[in-house]
Amino acid sequence: MIVADAFIEAGRAHGFTLYSGVPCSYLTPFINTVIDSGDLDYIGAANEGDAVAIAAGAALAGRGAVAMFQNSGLGNAVSPLTSLTHMFRIPILLIVTLRGQPAGPADEPQHALMGAITTRQLDLLHIPWELFPRDAGDIAGALARAEAHMTASGRPYGLVMVKGTVAPRPLACRPARRRLASQTVPARPDGDPATGRGEAMAVVQAVTSDADLVVATTGYTGRELYAQDDRANQLYMVGSMGCASSLALGLATACPDRRVIVLDGDGAALMRMGAMATIGHRRPANLIHLLLDNAVHESTGGQATVSGSIDFCAIAGGCGYPNLFRPDHAEALRLALAQASGDLSFIHLPIRPGVPADLPRPKITPEAVAARFRRLLAAGQQPTAQPAVSQA
């Protein structure tokens, strides 16, 4: 058995300073130690997939990041582990607890099947793994192997934690309750939307520079942003639907001096709405959450979402976003983006459905998009464009 500080301090030496996760009793000493540290970040996620995306955003910005959760939630993380960290080559350290360990301690019945297949799932996800070190003398080797794999491949490495690995450690500090900001929820506009997605992308690009970081949700949003003008400060999500805002939170936390704008969609936001609660609680002052709402899953055939019967601005306000905007045309969007500064902001823009007939797919791979994004962050300026490579 080890003490949590031993691993966390060794991890700090390897650059791991941000942890995101969902609690498990096996992880309690870890979470408590990080929260009490004062100089490490723990971001409690609403679900395991969000934790992976948050860690990925921080890692994309060059910050060592750990996502940790119970194996029962590994399935929730499959989408970002296959289409975000794998496709973009974003290395994060995974700590997955092994509840329901075969031939191990008695556990709740719901863990039996997951316990039997956890390590096989990691194998299927092409994530190398080993058991979490149970002796202090084994920590350095485990971290060295993790770092070697992550550096060579740019992809995650897993540590599987069994019961009794880490000594108990109570939480010393008690986070203060965060009060909701006082805000007025803008009224929903009447009539059909006046703005199309392409017009909205043009406004975003007109008001952003290389100093800003723009994350576009998967589907037509990223494709239309790319079609308007492919820029090094733009990240086009593929797959991992609903994870764009969590990745943006990780970016905003790791890059507090840069404005981060996430272009979300109504279907994506609905899929992982818990992310808004996490973002609203963390309240990064440099994050703008722009939700483009056409009330349909347009890239999958135009099936209706339920956005017409809910109020996204009211939800964002209830989650703690202090600034709320609901522009109803392109110029109003421009004004909202200009006013959305100094604190976390949510912009709900109703848009018309519709896609240009000749909308191109990006001719740059996710891996190349992430590589130039990293170079932009490291250099503080736009790097030379990468050769175009057709995206499979």
mmCIF file of C-alpha atoms in Angstrom:
data_model
loop_
_atom_site.group_PDB
_atom_site.id
_atom_site.type_symbol
_atom_site.label_atom_id
_atom_site.label_comp_id
_atom_site.label_asym_id
_atom_site.label_seq_id
_atom_site.Cartn_x
_atom_site.Cartn_y
_atom_site.Cartn_z
ATOM 1 C CA MET A 1 0.000 0.000 0.000
ATOM 2 C CA ILE A 2 1.215 3.497 -0.825
ATOM 3 C CA VAL A 3 0.204 6.958 0.358
ATOM 4 C CA ALA A 4 -1.394 9.183 -2.261
ATOM 5 C CA ASP A 5 1.227 11.907 -1.817
ATOM 6 C CA ALA A 6 3.987 9.553 -2.931
ATOM 7 C CA PHE A 7 2.418 9.007 -6.355
ATOM 8 C CA ILE A 8 1.122 12.544 -6.783
ATOM 9 C CA GLU A 9 4.478 14.132 -5.993
ATOM 10 C CA ALA A 10 6.234 11.731 -8.351
ATOM 11 C CA GLY A 11 3.587 12.546 -10.948
ATOM 12 C CA ARG A 12 4.220 16.249 -10.449
ATOM 13 C CA ALA A 13 7.858 15.667 -11.377
ATOM 14 C CA HIS A 14 6.585 14.177 -14.652
ATOM 15 C CA GLY A 15 4.379 17.230 -15.246
ATOM 16 C CA PHE A 16 1.021 15.852 -14.100
ATOM 17 C CA THR A 17 -0.675 18.837 -12.482
ATOM 18 C CA LEU A 18 -4.318 18.541 -13.558
ATOM 19 C CA TYR A 19 -6.643 15.745 -12.520
ATOM 20 C CA SER A 20 -10.207 15.263 -13.677
ATOM 21 C CA GLY A 21 -12.472 12.442 -12.696
ATOM 22 C CA VAL A 22 -15.528 10.873 -11.188
ATOM 23 C CA PRO A 23 -15.216 9.626 -7.602
ATOM 24 C CA CYS A 24 -14.696 6.007 -6.601
ATOM 25 C CA SER A 25 -13.942 4.931 -3.034
ATOM 26 C CA TYR A 26 -10.618 3.510 -4.256
ATOM 27 C CA LEU A 27 -9.714 6.981 -5.569
ATOM 28 C CA THR A 28 -10.801 8.995 -2.521
ATOM 29 C CA PRO A 29 -7.249 9.433 -1.110
ATOM 30 C CA PHE A 30 -6.087 10.691 -4.522
ATOM 31 C CA ILE A 31 -8.918 13.152 -4.967
ATOM 32 C CA ASN A 32 -8.547 14.465 -1.416
ATOM 33 C CA THR A 33 -4.792 14.948 -1.788
ATOM 34 C CA VAL A 34 -5.122 16.855 -5.062
ATOM 35 C CA ILE A 35 -7.915 19.074 -3.704
ATOM 36 C CA ASP A 36 -5.879 19.877 -0.585
ATOM 37 C CA SER A 37 -2.641 20.526 -2.484
ATOM 38 C CA GLY A 38 -3.305 24.181 -3.275
ATOM 39 C CA ASP A 39 -1.272 24.131 -6.487
ATOM 40 C CA LEU A 40 -2.803 21.199 -8.374
ATOM 41 C CA ASP A 41 -6.156 21.258 -10.167
ATOM 42 C CA TYR A 42 -8.902 18.725 -9.562
ATOM 43 C CA ILE A 43 -11.918 19.114 -11.843
ATOM 44 C CA GLY A 44 -14.774 16.884 -10.807
ATOM 45 C CA ALA A 45 -16.589 15.813 -13.976
ATOM 46 C CA ALA A 46 -20.248 14.908 -14.366
ATOM 47 C CA ASN A 47 -19.275 11.688 -16.123
ATOM 48 C CA GLU A 48 -16.222 9.729 -17.208
ATOM 49 C CA GLY A 49 -16.271 10.821 -20.854
ATOM 50 C CA ASP A 50 -16.255 14.450 -19.761
ATOM 51 C CA ALA A 51 -13.261 13.712 -17.506
ATOM 52 C CA VAL A 52 -11.336 12.328 -20.483
ATOM 53 C CA ALA A 53 -12.221 15.378 -22.590
ATOM 54 C CA ILE A 54 -11.263 17.843 -19.843
ATOM 55 C CA ALA A 55 -7.910 16.106 -19.378
ATOM 56 C CA ALA A 56 -7.438 16.044 -23.156
ATOM 57 C CA GLY A 57 -7.988 19.803 -23.394
ATOM 58 C CA ALA A 58 -5.345 20.447 -20.749
ATOM 59 C CA ALA A 59 -2.928 17.971 -22.359
ATOM 60 C CA LEU A 60 -3.434 19.577 -25.756
ATOM 61 C CA ALA A 61 -2.162 22.794 -24.173
ATOM 62 C CA GLY A 62 0.938 20.991 -22.906
ATOM 63 C CA ARG A 63 -0.155 20.352 -19.337
ATOM 64 C CA GLY A 64 0.232 16.857 -17.900
ATOM 65 C CA ALA A 65 -3.272 15.564 -17.199
ATOM 66 C CA VAL A 66 -4.843 12.566 -15.505
ATOM 67 C CA ALA A 67 -8.368 11.216 -15.966
ATOM 68 C CA MET A 68 -9.482 8.859 -13.204
ATOM 69 C CA PHE A 69 -12.684 6.955 -12.589
ATOM 70 C CA GLN A 70 -14.263 3.655 -11.665
ATOM 71 C CA ASN A 71 -14.232 0.880 -14.268
ATOM 72 C CA SER A 72 -18.040 0.916 -14.314
ATOM 73 C CA GLY A 73 -17.751 4.224 -16.186
ATOM 74 C CA LEU A 74 -15.167 3.086 -18.716
ATOM 75 C CA GLY A 75 -17.903 2.526 -21.259
ATOM 76 C CA ASN A 76 -18.985 6.151 -20.927
ATOM 77 C CA ALA A 77 -15.452 7.181 -21.910
ATOM 78 C CA VAL A 78 -15.173 4.956 -25.002
ATOM 79 C CA SER A 79 -16.234 7.675 -27.453
ATOM 80 C CA PRO A 80 -13.616 10.301 -26.460
ATOM 81 C CA LEU A 81 -10.957 7.595 -25.964
ATOM 82 C CA THR A 82 -11.449 6.331 -29.522
ATOM 83 C CA SER A 83 -12.276 9.497 -31.450
ATOM 84 C CA LEU A 84 -10.579 12.244 -29.416
ATOM 85 C CA THR A 85 -7.423 11.132 -27.612
ATOM 86 C CA HIS A 86 -6.702 8.384 -30.149
ATOM 87 C CA MET A 87 -7.457 10.303 -33.359
ATOM 88 C CA PHE A 88 -5.809 13.577 -32.282
ATOM 89 C CA ARG A 89 -2.940 11.802 -30.470
ATOM 90 C CA ILE A 90 -3.515 13.476 -27.119
ATOM 91 C CA PRO A 91 -1.624 11.708 -24.312
ATOM 92 C CA ILE A 92 -3.384 11.513 -20.957
ATOM 93 C CA LEU A 93 -2.774 9.193 -18.035
ATOM 94 C CA LEU A 94 -5.781 7.035 -17.130
ATOM 95 C CA ILE A 95 -6.333 5.647 -13.649
ATOM 96 C CA VAL A 96 -9.169 3.115 -13.757
ATOM 97 C CA THR A 97 -10.255 1.304 -10.611
ATOM 98 C CA LEU A 98 -10.944 -2.425 -10.823
ATOM 99 C CA ARG A 99 -14.238 -2.958 -9.044
ATOM 100 C CA GLY A 100 -15.470 -6.546 -9.254
ATOM 101 C CA GLN A 101 -11.919 -7.876 -9.594
ATOM 102 C CA PRO A 102 -12.009 -11.562 -10.597
ATOM 103 C CA ALA A 103 -11.028 -13.699 -7.583
ATOM 104 C CA GLY A 104 -10.656 -10.444 -5.638
ATOM 105 C CA PRO A 105 -12.528 -8.901 -2.695
ATOM 106 C CA ALA A 106 -16.284 -9.266 -2.564
ATOM 107 C CA ASP A 107 -18.021 -6.382 -4.308
ATOM 108 C CA GLU A 108 -21.480 -5.204 -5.337
ATOM 109 C CA PRO A 109 -23.174 -7.409 -7.945
ATOM 110 C CA GLN A 110 -23.254 -4.727 -10.634
ATOM 111 C CA HIS A 111 -19.450 -4.827 -10.853
ATOM 112 C CA ALA A 112 -19.144 -8.540 -11.683
ATOM 113 C CA LEU A 113 -19.184 -8.362 -15.486
ATOM 114 C CA MET A 114 -17.249 -5.101 -15.754
ATOM 115 C CA GLY A 115 -14.600 -6.384 -13.387
ATOM 116 C CA ALA A 116 -14.094 -9.419 -15.610
ATOM 117 C CA ILE A 117 -13.718 -7.428 -18.829
ATOM 118 C CA THR A 118 -12.024 -4.159 -17.777
ATOM 119 C CA THR A 119 -8.505 -5.007 -18.896
ATOM 120 C CA ARG A 120 -9.801 -6.568 -22.119
ATOM 121 C CA GLN A 121 -11.658 -3.349 -22.820
ATOM 122 C CA LEU A 122 -8.439 -1.378 -22.453
ATOM 123 C CA ASP A 123 -6.760 -3.822 -24.834
ATOM 124 C CA LEU A 124 -9.578 -3.336 -27.367
ATOM 125 C CA LEU A 125 -9.135 0.424 -27.054
ATOM 126 C CA HIS A 126 -5.414 0.028 -27.831
ATOM 127 C CA ILE A 127 -4.514 1.512 -24.456
ATOM 128 C CA PRO A 128 -1.467 -0.169 -22.871
ATOM 129 C CA TRP A 129 -1.951 -0.679 -19.146
ATOM 130 C CA GLU A 130 -0.426 -2.092 -15.997
ATOM 131 C CA LEU A 131 -1.534 -2.453 -12.418
ATOM 132 C CA PHE A 132 -1.254 0.685 -10.334
ATOM 133 C CA PRO A 133 1.876 0.467 -8.142
ATOM 134 C CA ARG A 134 1.241 -0.885 -4.651
ATOM 135 C CA ASP A 135 4.762 -0.226 -3.325
ATOM 136 C CA ALA A 136 6.444 3.170 -3.214
ATOM 137 C CA GLY A 137 9.505 1.728 -4.920
ATOM 138 C CA ASP A 138 7.451 0.829 -7.992
ATOM 139 C CA ILE A 139 6.028 4.312 -8.635
ATOM 140 C CA ALA A 140 8.995 5.691 -10.561
ATOM 141 C CA GLY A 141 9.056 2.741 -12.952
ATOM 142 C CA ALA A 142 5.323 2.910 -13.644
ATOM 143 C CA LEU A 143 5.463 6.623 -14.401
ATOM 144 C CA ALA A 144 8.550 6.190 -16.558
ATOM 145 C CA ARG A 145 6.803 3.522 -18.648
ATOM 146 C CA ALA A 146 3.702 5.678 -18.927
ATOM 147 C CA GLU A 147 5.704 8.703 -20.013
ATOM 148 C CA ALA A 148 7.740 6.701 -22.528
ATOM 149 C CA HIS A 149 4.591 5.362 -24.191
ATOM 150 C CA MET A 150 2.797 8.700 -24.153
ATOM 151 C CA THR A 151 5.807 10.521 -25.604
ATOM 152 C CA ALA A 152 6.385 7.943 -28.329
ATOM 153 C CA SER A 153 2.760 7.417 -29.359
ATOM 154 C CA GLY A 154 0.961 10.589 -28.245
ATOM 155 C CA ARG A 155 -1.779 8.412 -26.803
ATOM 156 C CA PRO A 156 -3.101 7.431 -23.347
ATOM 157 C CA TYR A 157 -1.589 4.938 -20.922
ATOM 158 C CA GLY A 158 -3.615 3.174 -18.259
ATOM 159 C CA LEU A 159 -3.027 2.261 -14.638
ATOM 160 C CA VAL A 160 -5.551 -0.194 -13.194
ATOM 161 C CA MET A 161 -6.031 0.231 -9.446
ATOM 162 C CA VAL A 162 -7.168 -2.643 -7.238
ATOM 163 C CA LYS A 163 -8.665 -2.356 -3.794
ATOM 164 C CA GLY A 164 -6.312 -1.508 -0.938
ATOM 165 C CA THR A 165 -3.668 0.128 -3.148
ATOM 166 C CA VAL A 166 -3.722 3.585 -1.528
ATOM 167 C CA ALA A 167 -3.904 4.365 2.179
ATOM 168 C CA PRO A 168 -6.931 6.346 3.411
ATOM 169 C CA ARG A 169 -6.530 10.095 3.471
ATOM 170 C CA PRO A 170 -9.291 12.430 4.726
ATOM 171 C CA LEU A 171 -10.124 15.722 3.033
ATOM 172 C CA ALA A 172 -8.776 18.653 5.032
ATOM 173 C CA CYS A 173 -10.364 21.602 3.236
ATOM 174 C CA ARG A 174 -14.024 22.082 2.491
ATOM 175 C CA PRO A 175 -14.741 23.885 -0.790
ATOM 176 C CA ALA A 176 -16.985 26.884 -0.299
ATOM 177 C CA ARG A 177 -20.407 26.751 -1.882
ATOM 178 C CA ARG A 178 -20.445 28.878 -5.001
ATOM 179 C CA ARG A 179 -23.352 31.262 -5.244
ATOM 180 C CA LEU A 180 -25.179 31.648 -8.522
ATOM 181 C CA ALA A 181 -24.361 34.850 -10.341
ATOM 182 C CA SER A 182 -27.157 37.357 -10.656
ATOM 183 C CA GLN A 183 -28.247 37.464 -14.270
ATOM 184 C CA THR A 184 -31.242 38.082 -16.488
ATOM 185 C CA VAL A 185 -32.242 35.300 -18.875
ATOM 186 C CA PRO A 186 -32.781 36.788 -22.349
ATOM 187 C CA ALA A 187 -36.176 36.164 -23.895
ATOM 188 C CA ARG A 188 -36.498 33.599 -26.668
ATOM 189 C CA PRO A 189 -36.889 35.331 -30.045
ATOM 190 C CA ASP A 190 -40.104 34.935 -31.993
ATOM 191 C CA GLY A 191 -40.223 33.685 -35.553
ATOM 192 C CA ASP A 192 -37.812 31.623 -37.592
ATOM 193 C CA PRO A 193 -34.047 32.084 -37.139
ATOM 194 C CA ALA A 194 -32.512 34.766 -39.330
ATOM 195 C CA THR A 195 -28.957 33.404 -39.337
ATOM 196 C CA GLY A 196 -27.356 30.399 -40.980
ATOM 197 C CA ARG A 197 -24.409 28.417 -39.644
ATOM 198 C CA GLY A 198 -22.055 29.802 -42.278
ATOM 199 C CA GLU A 199 -22.927 33.393 -41.337
ATOM 200 C CA ALA A 200 -22.215 32.588 -37.699
ATOM 201 C CA MET A 201 -18.833 31.062 -38.605
ATOM 202 C CA ALA A 202 -17.959 34.185 -40.578
ATOM 203 C CA VAL A 203 -18.710 36.370 -37.549
ATOM 204 C CA VAL A 204 -16.602 34.181 -35.250
ATOM 205 C CA GLN A 205 -13.650 34.348 -37.605
ATOM 206 C CA ALA A 206 -14.051 38.103 -38.064
ATOM 207 C CA VAL A 207 -13.718 38.764 -34.329
ATOM 208 C CA THR A 208 -11.012 36.213 -33.439
ATOM 209 C CA SER A 209 -7.245 36.266 -33.876
ATOM 210 C CA ASP A 210 -4.415 33.774 -33.436
ATOM 211 C CA ALA A 211 -4.465 34.654 -29.746
ATOM 212 C CA ASP A 212 -7.894 33.022 -29.448
ATOM 213 C CA LEU A 213 -8.527 29.277 -29.358
ATOM 214 C CA VAL A 214 -11.622 28.026 -31.191
ATOM 215 C CA VAL A 215 -13.062 24.529 -30.661
ATOM 216 C CA ALA A 216 -15.783 23.388 -33.074
ATOM 217 C CA THR A 217 -18.082 20.496 -32.255
ATOM 218 C CA THR A 218 -18.184 17.482 -34.533
ATOM 219 C CA GLY A 219 -20.238 17.478 -37.724
ATOM 220 C CA TYR A 220 -21.118 20.394 -39.983
ATOM 221 C CA THR A 221 -19.992 23.038 -37.498
ATOM 222 C CA GLY A 222 -16.337 22.100 -37.825
ATOM 223 C CA ARG A 223 -16.673 21.593 -41.561
ATOM 224 C CA GLU A 224 -18.241 25.009 -42.138
ATOM 225 C CA LEU A 225 -15.619 26.698 -39.964
ATOM 226 C CA TYR A 226 -12.917 24.958 -41.998
ATOM 227 C CA ALA A 227 -14.607 25.929 -45.275
ATOM 228 C CA GLN A 228 -14.722 29.604 -44.293
ATOM 229 C CA ASP A 229 -10.996 29.715 -43.503
ATOM 230 C CA ASP A 230 -8.752 26.973 -42.151
ATOM 231 C CA ARG A 231 -6.699 28.445 -39.305
ATOM 232 C CA ALA A 232 -4.139 27.024 -36.899
ATOM 233 C CA ASN A 233 -6.076 28.263 -33.863
ATOM 234 C CA GLN A 234 -9.126 26.162 -34.802
ATOM 235 C CA LEU A 235 -9.707 22.610 -33.598
ATOM 236 C CA TYR A 236 -12.281 20.585 -35.511
ATOM 237 C CA MET A 237 -13.669 17.834 -33.293
ATOM 238 C CA VAL A 238 -14.404 14.452 -34.852
ATOM 239 C CA GLY A 239 -16.632 11.965 -33.071
ATOM 240 C CA SER A 240 -16.683 12.370 -29.276
ATOM 241 C CA MET A 241 -20.050 14.100 -29.622
ATOM 242 C CA GLY A 242 -20.902 16.350 -26.711
ATOM 243 C CA CYS A 243 -17.276 16.603 -25.543
ATOM 244 C CA ALA A 244 -16.304 19.906 -27.190
ATOM 245 C CA SER A 245 -17.278 22.056 -24.209
ATOM 246 C CA SER A 246 -15.385 19.811 -21.759
ATOM 247 C CA LEU A 247 -12.282 19.914 -23.932
ATOM 248 C CA ALA A 248 -12.658 23.698 -24.046
ATOM 249 C CA LEU A 249 -12.828 23.760 -20.238
ATOM 250 C CA GLY A 250 -9.533 21.873 -20.046
ATOM 251 C CA LEU A 251 -7.990 24.297 -22.546
ATOM 252 C CA ALA A 252 -9.296 27.349 -20.709
ATOM 253 C CA THR A 253 -7.930 26.033 -17.404
ATOM 254 C CA ALA A 254 -4.502 25.332 -18.894
ATOM 255 C CA CYS A 255 -4.389 28.607 -20.870
ATOM 256 C CA PRO A 256 -5.935 31.266 -18.601
ATOM 257 C CA ASP A 257 -4.433 34.119 -20.631
ATOM 258 C CA ARG A 258 -6.117 33.079 -23.890
ATOM 259 C CA ARG A 259 -9.747 33.449 -24.861
ATOM 260 C CA VAL A 260 -11.321 30.080 -25.636
ATOM 261 C CA ILE A 261 -14.477 29.934 -27.770
ATOM 262 C CA VAL A 262 -16.331 26.641 -28.104
ATOM 263 C CA LEU A 263 -18.830 26.282 -30.940
ATOM 264 C CA ASP A 264 -21.366 23.774 -29.671
ATOM 265 C CA GLY A 265 -24.553 22.331 -31.127
ATOM 266 C CA ASP A 266 -27.945 21.676 -29.599
ATOM 267 C CA GLY A 267 -27.746 17.895 -30.093
ATOM 268 C CA ALA A 268 -24.222 17.728 -28.720
ATOM 269 C CA ALA A 269 -25.038 19.885 -25.705
ATOM 270 C CA LEU A 270 -28.073 17.754 -24.905
ATOM 271 C CA MET A 271 -26.015 14.572 -25.097
ATOM 272 C CA ARG A 272 -23.649 15.653 -22.290
ATOM 273 C CA MET A 273 -25.522 18.452 -20.567
ATOM 274 C CA GLY A 274 -23.772 17.695 -17.276
ATOM 275 C CA ALA A 275 -20.712 19.410 -18.751
ATOM 276 C CA MET A 276 -22.491 22.747 -18.387
ATOM 277 C CA ALA A 277 -22.800 22.212 -14.637
ATOM 278 C CA THR A 278 -19.058 21.550 -14.372
ATOM 279 C CA ILE A 279 -18.201 24.585 -16.502
ATOM 280 C CA GLY A 280 -20.598 26.818 -14.588
ATOM 281 C CA HIS A 281 -19.089 25.736 -11.283
ATOM 282 C CA ARG A 282 -15.488 26.228 -12.439
ATOM 283 C CA ARG A 283 -16.442 29.530 -14.099
ATOM 284 C CA PRO A 284 -13.320 30.140 -16.228
ATOM 285 C CA ALA A 285 -13.326 33.846 -17.095
ATOM 286 C CA ASN A 286 -11.717 33.223 -20.485
ATOM 287 C CA LEU A 287 -14.324 30.785 -21.867
ATOM 288 C CA ILE A 288 -17.166 31.645 -24.240
ATOM 289 C CA HIS A 289 -19.682 28.864 -24.870
ATOM 290 C CA LEU A 290 -21.499 29.580 -28.148
ATOM 291 C CA LEU A 291 -24.353 27.163 -28.834
ATOM 292 C CA LEU A 292 -25.643 27.037 -32.408
ATOM 293 C CA ASP A 293 -29.207 25.715 -32.211
ATOM 294 C CA ASN A 294 -30.924 24.543 -35.392
ATOM 295 C CA ALA A 295 -33.191 22.106 -33.473
ATOM 296 C CA VAL A 296 -32.067 19.100 -35.531
ATOM 297 C CA HIS A 297 -29.327 16.484 -35.746
ATOM 298 C CA GLU A 298 -28.402 17.836 -39.150
ATOM 299 C CA SER A 299 -25.324 15.740 -39.934
ATOM 300 C CA THR A 300 -27.213 12.480 -39.331
ATOM 301 C CA GLY A 301 -30.295 13.146 -41.416
ATOM 302 C CA GLY A 302 -32.099 16.080 -39.852
ATOM 303 C CA GLN A 303 -33.951 14.303 -37.053
ATOM 304 C CA ALA A 304 -35.414 16.784 -34.572
ATOM 305 C CA THR A 305 -33.803 17.406 -31.185
ATOM 306 C CA VAL A 306 -35.828 18.503 -28.167
ATOM 307 C CA SER A 307 -34.233 21.964 -28.085
ATOM 308 C CA GLY A 308 -37.502 23.643 -29.044
ATOM 309 C CA SER A 309 -39.049 22.730 -25.705
ATOM 310 C CA ILE A 310 -36.179 23.797 -23.437
ATOM 311 C CA ASP A 311 -34.404 27.052 -22.617
ATOM 312 C CA PHE A 312 -30.636 26.712 -22.952
ATOM 313 C CA CYS A 313 -29.980 30.168 -21.495
ATOM 314 C CA ALA A 314 -32.034 29.357 -18.405
ATOM 315 C CA ILE A 315 -30.123 26.084 -18.034
ATOM 316 C CA ALA A 316 -26.766 27.834 -18.388
ATOM 317 C CA GLY A 317 -27.806 30.455 -15.852
ATOM 318 C CA GLY A 318 -28.935 27.747 -13.458
ATOM 319 C CA CYS A 319 -25.558 26.055 -13.879
ATOM 320 C CA GLY A 320 -23.709 29.225 -12.880
ATOM 321 C CA TYR A 321 -22.776 30.957 -16.147
ATOM 322 C CA PRO A 322 -22.787 34.660 -15.180
ATOM 323 C CA ASN A 323 -23.151 36.155 -18.683
ATOM 324 C CA LEU A 324 -26.062 35.097 -20.894
ATOM 325 C CA PHE A 325 -26.773 36.279 -24.450
ATOM 326 C CA ARG A 326 -29.390 35.308 -27.034
ATOM 327 C CA PRO A 327 -28.632 37.137 -30.296
ATOM 328 C CA ASP A 328 -31.138 36.720 -33.108
ATOM 329 C CA HIS A 329 -29.022 37.728 -36.123
ATOM 330 C CA ALA A 330 -25.386 37.929 -37.213
ATOM 331 C CA GLU A 331 -24.729 41.512 -36.104
ATOM 332 C CA ALA A 332 -26.223 40.783 -32.682
ATOM 333 C CA LEU A 333 -23.872 37.794 -32.452
ATOM 334 C CA ARG A 334 -20.943 40.080 -33.191
ATOM 335 C CA LEU A 335 -22.017 42.403 -30.381
ATOM 336 C CA ALA A 336 -22.517 39.509 -27.975
ATOM 337 C CA LEU A 337 -19.006 38.186 -28.672
ATOM 338 C CA ALA A 338 -17.621 41.678 -28.069
ATOM 339 C CA GLN A 339 -19.471 41.975 -24.760
ATOM 340 C CA ALA A 340 -18.640 38.424 -23.611
ATOM 341 C CA SER A 341 -15.386 39.191 -21.868
ATOM 342 C CA GLY A 342 -14.093 39.174 -18.320
ATOM 343 C CA ASP A 343 -16.225 36.255 -17.154
ATOM 344 C CA LEU A 344 -17.659 32.965 -18.347
ATOM 345 C CA SER A 345 -20.277 33.607 -21.024
ATOM 346 C CA PHE A 346 -23.002 31.586 -22.718
ATOM 347 C CA ILE A 347 -24.413 32.602 -26.096
ATOM 348 C CA HIS A 348 -27.473 30.813 -27.500
ATOM 349 C CA LEU A 349 -27.871 31.488 -31.221
ATOM 350 C CA PRO A 350 -30.891 29.988 -32.997
ATOM 351 C CA ILE A 351 -29.848 29.195 -36.576
ATOM 352 C CA ARG A 352 -31.563 27.951 -39.722
ATOM 353 C CA PRO A 353 -31.043 24.340 -40.759
ATOM 354 C CA GLY A 354 -29.284 23.889 -44.063
ATOM 355 C CA VAL A 355 -25.898 22.895 -45.429
ATOM 356 C CA PRO A 356 -24.075 24.173 -48.526
ATOM 357 C CA ALA A 357 -24.252 21.585 -51.287
ATOM 358 C CA ASP A 358 -20.494 21.731 -51.885
ATOM 359 C CA LEU A 359 -19.369 21.767 -48.230
ATOM 360 C CA PRO A 360 -15.882 20.219 -48.159
ATOM 361 C CA ARG A 361 -14.465 17.826 -45.633
ATOM 362 C CA PRO A 362 -11.213 18.923 -43.985
ATOM 363 C CA LYS A 363 -8.164 17.901 -45.998
ATOM 364 C CA ILE A 364 -6.031 17.922 -42.900
ATOM 365 C CA THR A 365 -6.036 14.985 -40.499
ATOM 366 C CA PRO A 366 -7.054 15.327 -36.840
ATOM 367 C CA GLU A 367 -3.490 14.468 -35.863
ATOM 368 C CA ALA A 368 -2.127 17.329 -37.999
ATOM 369 C CA VAL A 369 -4.779 19.727 -36.661
ATOM 370 C CA ALA A 370 -3.706 18.943 -33.096
ATOM 371 C CA ALA A 371 0.008 19.193 -33.929
ATOM 372 C CA ARG A 372 -0.244 22.682 -35.396
ATOM 373 C CA PHE A 373 -2.569 23.733 -32.556
ATOM 374 C CA ARG A 374 0.131 22.705 -30.065
ATOM 375 C CA ARG A 375 2.804 24.585 -32.008
ATOM 376 C CA LEU A 376 0.639 27.691 -32.047
ATOM 377 C CA LEU A 377 0.282 27.487 -28.285
ATOM 378 C CA ALA A 378 3.984 26.877 -27.790
ATOM 379 C CA ALA A 379 5.156 29.597 -30.140
ATOM 380 C CA GLY A 380 2.460 32.201 -29.560
ATOM 381 C CA GLN A 381 2.048 32.671 -33.287
ATOM 382 C CA GLN A 382 0.593 30.854 -36.266
ATOM 383 C CA PRO A 383 2.997 28.193 -37.630
ATOM 384 C CA THR A 384 3.550 27.265 -41.238
ATOM 385 C CA ALA A 385 0.541 25.429 -42.657
ATOM 386 C CA GLN A 386 0.802 21.649 -42.856
ATOM 387 C CA PRO A 387 0.578 19.758 -46.156
ATOM 388 C CA ALA A 388 -2.969 18.822 -47.020
ATOM 389 C CA VAL A 389 -3.753 15.164 -46.359
ATOM 390 C CA SER A 390 -7.136 13.703 -47.184
ATOM 391 C CA GLN A 391 -9.053 12.714 -44.074
ATOM 392 C CA ALA A 392 -10.292 9.123 -44.139
#
